[in-house]
CSV table of C-alpha atoms in Angstrom, one decimal:
chain,number,residue,atom,x,y,z
A,133,UNK,CA,90.6,-64.0,-14.0
A,134,UNK,CA,87.8,-63.9,-16.5
A,135,UNK,CA,85.2,-63.2,-13.8
A,136,UNK,CA,87.2,-60.3,-12.5
A,137,UNK,CA,87.2,-58.7,-16.0
A,138,UNK,CA,83.4,-59.1,-16.3
A,139,UNK,CA,82.9,-57.5,-12.9
A,140,UNK,CA,85.2,-54.5,-13.8
A,141,UNK,CA,83.3,-53.9,-17.0
A,142,UNK,CA,79.9,-53.9,-15.2
A,143,UNK,CA,81.1,-51.4,-12.7
A,144,UNK,CA,82.4,-49.2,-15.5
A,145,UNK,CA,79.1,-49.0,-17.3
A,146,UNK,CA,77.2,-48.4,-14.0
A,147,UNK,CA,79.4,-45.4,-13.3
A,148,UNK,CA,78.9,-44.0,-16.8
A,149,UNK,CA,75.1,-44.3,-16.5
A,150,UNK,CA,75.1,-42.6,-13.1
A,151,UNK,CA,77.2,-39.7,-14.4
A,152,UNK,CA,74.9,-39.3,-17.5
A,153,UNK,CA,71.9,-39.2,-15.2
A,154,UNK,CA,73.4,-36.5,-13.1
A,155,UNK,CA,74.3,-34.4,-16.2
A,156,UNK,CA,70.7,-34.7,-17.6
A,157,UNK,CA,69.2,-33.5,-14.3
A,158,UNK,CA,71.6,-30.5,-14.3
A,159,UNK,CA,70.6,-29.7,-17.8
A,160,UNK,CA,66.8,-29.5,-17.0
A,161,UNK,CA,65.5,-25.8,-16.9
A,162,UNK,CA,63.2,-24.9,-14.0
A,163,UNK,CA,60.5,-22.5,-15.2
A,164,UNK,CA,58.8,-20.5,-12.5
A,165,UNK,CA,55.0,-20.4,-12.5
A,166,UNK,CA,53.5,-17.0,-13.5
A,167,UNK,CA,50.6,-15.3,-11.6
A,168,UNK,CA,47.2,-15.8,-13.4
A,169,UNK,CA,45.9,-12.7,-15.1
A,170,UNK,CA,42.9,-10.9,-13.5
A,171,UNK,CA,40.1,-9.7,-15.8
A,172,UNK,CA,39.2,-6.1,-15.3
A,173,UNK,CA,36.8,-3.6,-16.8
A,174,UNK,CA,36.3,0.2,-16.9
A,175,UNK,CA,33.4,1.6,-14.8
A,176,UNK,CA,30.7,3.4,-16.8
A,177,UNK,CA,27.4,5.0,-16.0
A,178,UNK,CA,24.1,3.9,-17.6
A,179,UNK,CA,20.4,4.1,-17.0
A,180,UNK,CA,19.1,0.9,-15.5
A,181,UNK,CA,15.5,0.1,-16.4
A,182,UNK,CA,14.0,-2.8,-14.4
A,183,UNK,CA,10.6,-4.3,-13.7
A,184,UNK,CA,9.3,-5.3,-10.4
A,185,UNK,CA,6.5,-7.9,-9.9
A,186,UNK,CA,4.5,-7.5,-6.7
A,187,UNK,CA,1.2,-9.0,-5.4
A,188,UNK,CA,-1.8,-6.6,-5.2
A,189,UNK,CA,-5.4,-6.7,-4.2
A,190,UNK,CA,-8.5,-5.5,-6.0
A,191,UNK,CA,-11.2,-3.9,-3.8
A,192,UNK,CA,-14.4,-2.0,-4.6
A,193,UNK,CA,-13.8,1.7,-5.2
A,194,UNK,CA,-16.4,2.4,-2.5
A,195,UNK,CA,-17.5,-0.2,0.1
A,196,UNK,CA,-19.7,0.2,3.1
A,197,UNK,CA,-21.1,-2.1,5.8
A,198,UNK,CA,-24.6,-1.1,6.8
A,199,UNK,CA,-25.7,-1.5,10.4
A,200,UNK,CA,-28.9,-0.7,12.3
A,201,UNK,CA,-28.7,2.5,14.4
A,202,UNK,CA,-31.6,1.5,16.8
A,203,UNK,CA,-32.7,-1.8,18.2
A,204,UNK,CA,-35.5,-3.2,16.0
A,205,UNK,CA,-36.8,-6.0,13.8
A,206,UNK,CA,-36.5,-6.5,10.0
A,207,UNK,CA,-39.9,-5.8,8.6
A,208,UNK,CA,-39.1,-5.6,4.8
A,209,UNK,CA,-36.1,-6.9,2.9
A,210,UNK,CA,-36.1,-5.4,-0.6
A,211,UNK,CA,-32.7,-6.6,-1.9
A,212,UNK,CA,-30.5,-9.7,-2.0
A,213,UNK,CA,-26.9,-10.7,-2.9
A,214,UNK,CA,-26.0,-9.3,-6.3
A,215,UNK,CA,-28.8,-6.8,-6.5
A,216,UNK,CA,-27.8,-3.6,-8.3
A,217,UNK,CA,-28.8,-0.6,-6.2
A,218,UNK,CA,-29.0,3.2,-6.8
A,219,UNK,CA,-28.0,5.9,-4.4
A,220,UNK,CA,-30.9,6.6,-2.0
A,221,UNK,CA,-32.8,3.4,-2.9
A,222,UNK,CA,-34.7,1.8,0.0
A,223,UNK,CA,-33.0,-1.5,1.0
A,224,UNK,CA,-34.5,-2.6,4.4
A,225,UNK,CA,-37.4,-1.4,6.5
A,226,UNK,CA,-37.1,-2.0,10.2
A,227,UNK,CA,-39.8,-2.0,12.8
A,228,UNK,CA,-39.6,-0.5,16.3
A,229,UNK,CA,-43.1,0.1,17.9
A,230,UNK,CA,-41.6,2.1,20.8
A,231,UNK,CA,-40.2,4.7,18.4
A,232,UNK,CA,-43.7,5.1,16.8
A,233,UNK,CA,-45.1,5.7,20.2
A,234,UNK,CA,-42.4,8.2,21.0
A,235,UNK,CA,-43.0,10.0,17.7
A,236,UNK,CA,-46.8,10.3,18.4
A,237,UNK,CA,-46.1,11.7,21.9
A,238,UNK,CA,-43.6,14.2,20.5
A,239,UNK,CA,-46.2,15.3,17.9
A,240,UNK,CA,-48.9,15.8,20.6
A,241,UNK,CA,-46.5,17.9,22.8
A,242,UNK,CA,-45.4,19.9,19.8
A,243,UNK,CA,-49.0,20.8,18.9
A,244,UNK,CA,-49.8,21.6,22.5
A,245,UNK,CA,-46.8,23.9,23.0
A,246,UNK,CA,-47.5,25.5,19.6
A,247,UNK,CA,-51.1,26.4,20.8
A,248,UNK,CA,-49.9,27.7,24.1
A,249,UNK,CA,-47.3,29.9,22.4
A,250,UNK,CA,-49.8,31.2,19.9
A,251,UNK,CA,-52.2,32.2,22.7
A,252,UNK,CA,-49.6,34.0,24.8
A,253,UNK,CA,-48.2,35.7,21.7
A,254,UNK,CA,-51.7,36.9,20.7
A,255,UNK,CA,-52.4,38.2,24.3
A,256,UNK,CA,-49.1,40.1,24.4
A,257,UNK,CA,-49.8,41.7,21.0
A,258,UNK,CA,-53.3,42.9,22.1
A,259,UNK,CA,-51.9,44.3,25.4
A,260,UNK,CA,-49.1,46.0,23.5
A,261,UNK,CA,-51.5,47.7,21.0
A,262,UNK,CA,-53.8,48.8,23.9
A,263,UNK,CA,-50.8,50.2,25.9
A,264,UNK,CA,-50.3,52.7,23.1
A,265,UNK,CA,-53.2,54.6,24.7
A,266,UNK,CA,-51.7,56.2,27.8
A,267,UNK,CA,-53.1,54.9,31.1
A,268,UNK,CA,-55.0,51.9,29.8
A,269,UNK,CA,-52.4,49.1,30.5
A,270,UNK,CA,-49.9,49.1,33.3
A,271,UNK,CA,-46.2,48.6,32.4
A,272,UNK,CA,-46.0,45.6,34.8
A,273,UNK,CA,-48.9,43.8,33.1
A,274,UNK,CA,-47.2,44.3,29.7
A,275,UNK,CA,-43.9,43.0,31.0
A,276,UNK,CA,-45.6,39.9,32.5
A,277,UNK,CA,-47.3,39.2,29.2
A,278,UNK,CA,-44.0,39.6,27.3
A,279,UNK,CA,-42.3,37.2,29.8
A,280,UNK,CA,-45.1,34.6,29.4
A,281,UNK,CA,-44.8,34.8,25.6
A,282,UNK,CA,-41.0,34.3,25.7
A,283,UNK,CA,-41.3,31.4,28.1
A,284,UNK,CA,-43.9,29.7,26.0
A,285,UNK,CA,-41.8,30.3,22.9
A,286,UNK,CA,-38.8,28.6,24.6
A,287,UNK,CA,-40.9,25.5,25.5
A,288,UNK,CA,-42.3,25.4,22.0
A,289,UNK,CA,-38.8,25.4,20.5
A,290,UNK,CA,-37.9,22.5,22.9
A,291,UNK,CA,-40.9,20.6,21.7
A,292,UNK,CA,-39.8,21.2,18.1
A,293,UNK,CA,-36.3,19.8,18.9
A,294,UNK,CA,-37.7,16.8,20.7
A,295,UNK,CA,-40.0,16.0,17.8
A,296,UNK,CA,-37.1,16.4,15.3
A,297,UNK,CA,-34.9,14.0,17.4
A,298,UNK,CA,-37.6,11.3,17.4
A,299,UNK,CA,-38.3,11.9,13.7
A,300,UNK,CA,-34.6,11.3,13.0
A,301,UNK,CA,-34.7,8.1,15.0
A,302,UNK,CA,-37.7,7.1,13.0
A,303,UNK,CA,-35.7,7.7,9.8
A,304,UNK,CA,-33.1,5.2,11.0
A,305,UNK,CA,-35.7,2.5,10.5
A,306,UNK,CA,-35.3,2.8,6.7
A,307,UNK,CA,-31.9,1.6,5.4
A,308,UNK,CA,-31.0,3.3,2.1
A,309,UNK,CA,-28.1,2.9,-0.3
A,310,UNK,CA,-25.4,5.5,0.2
A,311,UNK,CA,-24.1,5.2,-3.5
A,312,UNK,CA,-24.6,3.2,-6.7
A,313,UNK,CA,-23.3,-0.3,-6.3
A,314,UNK,CA,-24.0,-4.0,-5.8
A,315,UNK,CA,-25.1,-5.9,-2.7
A,316,UNK,CA,-22.1,-8.0,-1.9
A,317,UNK,CA,-23.3,-9.6,1.4
A,318,UNK,CA,-26.6,-10.0,3.2
A,319,UNK,CA,-26.6,-11.3,6.8
A,320,UNK,CA,-30.3,-10.8,7.9
A,321,UNK,CA,-33.7,-12.3,7.1
A,322,UNK,CA,-37.3,-11.1,7.8
A,323,UNK,CA,-38.0,-10.8,11.5
A,324,UNK,CA,-34.3,-10.8,12.5
A,325,UNK,CA,-33.6,-8.7,15.6
A,326,UNK,CA,-31.0,-6.1,14.9
A,327,UNK,CA,-29.4,-3.2,16.7
A,328,UNK,CA,-26.2,-1.2,17.1
A,329,UNK,CA,-23.0,-3.1,16.3
A,330,UNK,CA,-22.2,-5.5,19.2
A,331,UNK,CA,-25.7,-5.5,20.7
A,332,UNK,CA,-27.9,-7.0,18.0
A,333,UNK,CA,-25.8,-7.2,14.9
A,334,UNK,CA,-22.4,-8.7,15.1
A,335,UNK,CA,-22.3,-8.7,11.4
A,336,UNK,CA,-23.5,-5.9,9.1
A,337,UNK,CA,-27.0,-6.0,7.7
A,338,UNK,CA,-25.7,-5.5,4.1
A,339,UNK,CA,-22.4,-4.8,2.4
A,340,UNK,CA,-22.6,-2.5,-0.6
A,341,UNK,CA,-19.7,-2.3,-3.1
A,342,UNK,CA,-19.1,-0.1,-6.1
A,343,UNK,CA,-17.9,-2.6,-8.7
A,344,UNK,CA,-17.8,-0.7,-12.0
A,345,UNK,CA,-14.7,1.0,-10.6
A,346,UNK,CA,-12.1,-0.8,-8.5
A,347,UNK,CA,-9.1,0.1,-6.4
A,348,UNK,CA,-5.9,-1.8,-7.1
A,349,UNK,CA,-3.6,-1.5,-4.0
A,350,UNK,CA,0.0,-2.6,-3.8
A,351,UNK,CA,2.6,-2.2,-1.1
A,352,UNK,CA,5.9,-1.1,-2.7
A,353,UNK,CA,9.2,-1.8,-0.7
A,354,UNK,CA,11.1,1.2,0.5
A,355,UNK,CA,14.0,0.5,-1.9
A,356,UNK,CA,11.8,1.2,-5.0
A,357,UNK,CA,9.4,4.0,-3.8
A,358,UNK,CA,11.6,6.7,-5.4
A,359,UNK,CA,11.0,5.3,-8.9
A,360,UNK,CA,7.2,5.6,-8.9
A,361,UNK,CA,5.1,8.7,-9.4
A,362,UNK,CA,1.5,9.7,-9.9
A,363,UNK,CA,0.4,9.1,-13.5
A,364,UNK,CA,2.8,6.2,-14.1
A,365,UNK,CA,1.1,3.4,-16.2
A,366,UNK,CA,1.6,-0.2,-15.3
A,367,UNK,CA,0.1,-3.6,-16.2
A,368,UNK,CA,-1.4,-6.3,-14.1
A,369,UNK,CA,-3.1,-9.7,-14.4
A,370,UNK,CA,-5.1,-12.1,-12.4
A,371,UNK,CA,-5.0,-15.9,-12.4
A,372,UNK,CA,-8.6,-16.4,-13.5
A,373,UNK,CA,-8.3,-14.3,-16.7
A,374,UNK,CA,-5.8,-14.6,-19.5
A,375,UNK,CA,-5.6,-11.0,-20.6
A,376,UNK,CA,-3.4,-8.2,-19.3
A,377,UNK,CA,-5.0,-5.1,-17.8
A,378,UNK,CA,-3.7,-1.5,-17.6
A,379,UNK,CA,-3.9,0.9,-14.7
A,380,UNK,CA,-2.5,4.3,-13.8
A,381,UNK,CA,-1.1,5.3,-10.4
A,382,UNK,CA,-3.7,7.7,-8.8
A,383,UNK,CA,-2.7,7.8,-5.2
A,384,UNK,CA,0.4,7.3,-3.1
A,385,UNK,CA,0.3,7.3,0.7
A,386,UNK,CA,3.5,9.3,1.0
A,387,UNK,CA,4.5,7.4,4.1
A,388,UNK,CA,5.9,3.9,4.9
A,389,UNK,CA,3.9,1.3,6.7
A,390,UNK,CA,5.6,0.8,10.1
A,391,UNK,CA,5.3,-3.0,9.9
A,392,UNK,CA,6.2,-3.7,6.3
A,393,UNK,CA,8.3,-0.7,5.6
A,394,UNK,CA,6.5,-0.2,2.3
A,395,UNK,CA,4.4,2.5,0.7
A,396,UNK,CA,0.8,1.9,-0.3
A,397,UNK,CA,0.2,2.8,-3.9
A,398,UNK,CA,-3.3,2.8,-5.4
A,399,UNK,CA,-4.6,2.6,-8.9
A,400,UNK,CA,-8.1,3.1,-10.3
A,401,UNK,CA,-9.4,0.4,-12.5
A,402,UNK,CA,-12.5,0.9,-14.7
A,403,UNK,CA,-14.4,-2.4,-14.6
A,404,UNK,CA,-17.2,-1.7,-17.0
A,405,UNK,CA,-17.3,-5.3,-18.2
A,406,UNK,CA,-17.5,-6.6,-14.6
A,407,UNK,CA,-14.9,-9.3,-15.4
A,408,UNK,CA,-12.8,-8.2,-12.4
A,409,UNK,CA,-14.2,-8.9,-9.0
A,410,UNK,CA,-13.4,-7.2,-5.7
A,411,UNK,CA,-11.1,-9.4,-3.5
A,412,UNK,CA,-9.1,-10.8,-6.5
A,413,UNK,CA,-5.4,-11.1,-6.0
A,414,UNK,CA,-3.4,-9.6,-8.9
A,415,UNK,CA,0.2,-9.5,-9.9
A,416,UNK,CA,1.4,-6.0,-10.8
A,417,UNK,CA,4.3,-5.3,-13.1
A,418,UNK,CA,5.9,-2.0,-11.9
A,419,UNK,CA,8.3,-0.3,-14.4
A,420,UNK,CA,11.3,1.2,-12.4
A,421,UNK,CA,12.9,3.8,-14.7
A,422,UNK,CA,15.8,5.7,-13.3
A,423,UNK,CA,15.9,9.4,-13.9
A,424,UNK,CA,19.7,9.7,-13.9
A,425,UNK,CA,22.5,7.5,-15.0
A,426,UNK,CA,24.2,5.4,-12.3
A,427,UNK,CA,27.1,3.0,-12.0
A,428,UNK,CA,26.1,-0.5,-13.2
A,429,UNK,CA,28.5,-3.4,-12.8
A,430,UNK,CA,28.3,-7.2,-13.3
A,431,UNK,CA,27.2,-9.0,-10.2
A,432,UNK,CA,30.5,-10.9,-10.1
A,433,UNK,CA,32.3,-7.7,-9.4
A,434,UNK,CA,30.5,-7.1,-6.1
A,435,UNK,CA,31.7,-8.7,-2.9
A,436,UNK,CA,29.2,-9.2,-0.1
A,437,UNK,CA,31.0,-10.5,3.0
A,438,UNK,CA,31.0,-10.2,6.7
A,439,UNK,CA,33.4,-7.2,6.3
A,440,UNK,CA,30.9,-5.3,4.2
A,441,UNK,CA,29.8,-4.8,0.6
A,442,UNK,CA,32.6,-3.6,-1.6
A,443,UNK,CA,34.2,-3.7,-5.1
A,444,UNK,CA,37.9,-4.0,-5.8
A,445,UNK,CA,39.5,-1.1,-7.6
A,446,UNK,CA,42.8,-1.4,-9.4
A,447,UNK,CA,45.3,1.5,-8.8
A,448,UNK,CA,48.8,1.1,-10.0
A,449,UNK,CA,48.4,-2.7,-10.3
A,450,UNK,CA,47.3,-2.9,-6.6
A,451,UNK,CA,44.0,-3.8,-5.1
A,452,UNK,CA,41.9,-1.2,-3.3
A,453,UNK,CA,38.7,-2.0,-1.6
A,454,UNK,CA,35.9,0.5,-2.1
A,455,UNK,CA,32.8,0.3,0.1
A,456,UNK,CA,29.5,0.6,-1.9
A,457,UNK,CA,25.8,0.4,-1.4
A,458,UNK,CA,23.8,-1.9,-3.7
A,459,UNK,CA,20.8,-0.7,-5.7
A,460,UNK,CA,18.5,-2.5,-8.1
A,461,UNK,CA,19.3,-5.7,-9.8
A,462,UNK,CA,18.5,-7.0,-13.3
A,463,UNK,CA,19.7,-10.3,-14.8
A,464,UNK,CA,23.5,-10.3,-14.2
A,465,UNK,CA,23.9,-6.6,-13.5
A,466,UNK,CA,23.6,-4.6,-10.3
A,467,UNK,CA,23.4,-0.9,-9.5
A,468,UNK,CA,26.0,0.5,-7.0
A,469,UNK,CA,26.6,3.8,-5.2
A,470,UNK,CA,29.9,4.7,-3.6
A,471,UNK,CA,33.1,6.8,-3.9
A,472,UNK,CA,33.8,5.9,-7.5
A,473,UNK,CA,34.4,7.8,-10.8
A,474,UNK,CA,33.8,6.9,-14.4
A,475,UNK,CA,36.7,5.0,-16.0
A,476,UNK,CA,37.8,3.5,-12.7
A,477,UNK,CA,39.3,0.1,-13.3
A,478,UNK,CA,37.5,-2.7,-11.3
A,479,UNK,CA,38.1,-6.4,-11.0
A,480,UNK,CA,35.4,-8.2,-12.9
A,481,UNK,CA,35.3,-11.4,-10.8
A,482,UNK,CA,36.1,-10.2,-7.3
A,483,UNK,CA,36.7,-12.3,-4.2
A,484,UNK,CA,37.0,-11.5,-0.5
A,485,UNK,CA,40.3,-13.3,-0.6
A,486,UNK,CA,41.8,-10.3,-2.4
A,487,UNK,CA,43.3,-8.1,0.3
A,488,UNK,CA,44.0,-4.4,0.3
A,489,UNK,CA,47.3,-3.8,-1.5
A,490,UNK,CA,47.5,-7.2,-3.3
A,491,UNK,CA,49.2,-7.1,-6.7
A,492,UNK,CA,46.8,-7.4,-9.6
A,493,UNK,CA,48.2,-9.0,-12.7
A,494,UNK,CA,46.2,-7.6,-15.6
């Protein structure tokens, strides 16, 4: 009897505990999760000023490779690598005996034809003066004398031209400097056989460079060509020197290279100290200053996906994708172009997972 009472008491407390547990679960309040807020910003226009670093090359303002015009031998070599030369200065004397012989023959023929022409001209003049007395000289004799004079004159002129041609060829045996500069390369020695390129001289005899003034050439990508103009100043440096140099844009090609799709821009560099050398590779700092204000946004607001490049605009708390084109970048900002207006509300941290028409909780 006592055991039955204990069992009844245990069942009673178990039932009470079960009921209490059910009531506590009913009393718990279920709080629905709220959508996270999306950070937005108002679109504004501003002038984006950036800098572009590009590799460039220094070359002599003028540079020329000198070749031999005629087949010959080096007789005198008056300069060497590093020699400062002046315009018109004699650099190399070549020797070609056959040209000397041709010149002597041309001079002899010229003197011979000159004597023949002088004689026929004198004969014609005497006959002409005599013919003024009627009946002394026949008209036929006068015409024959005139024809002989004209023929001899033509042959004399041919001899003059032939002599001039050989004289010009003789002048090619003297190699002179075309401008003030420095001998940058020498590829011949005394007695070397030289000739027209590909026949006797695969390499130039000499290379002359103007080094007191240099060209700094840089290829600017298509995206940035519209920001540069003649007269813009920029800075550059080279690895071998610690200082920074200044240069001004002097020439722009006005066309894009078909391979690189870039525009060649040249600057003149005055190298009076001769610290800079032709052939040096420089790094140019190009300032890209925009003329007009453009839309500039954080990079996180731009989505670049397989579907295209776009930003997410918020209209009536709904997402709208706006296709844009990207421009210049600087730090964490980027320039964009598209169907946008000032004060448009854009999502600051955009994602391609946001679909058209999604609710945006601001």
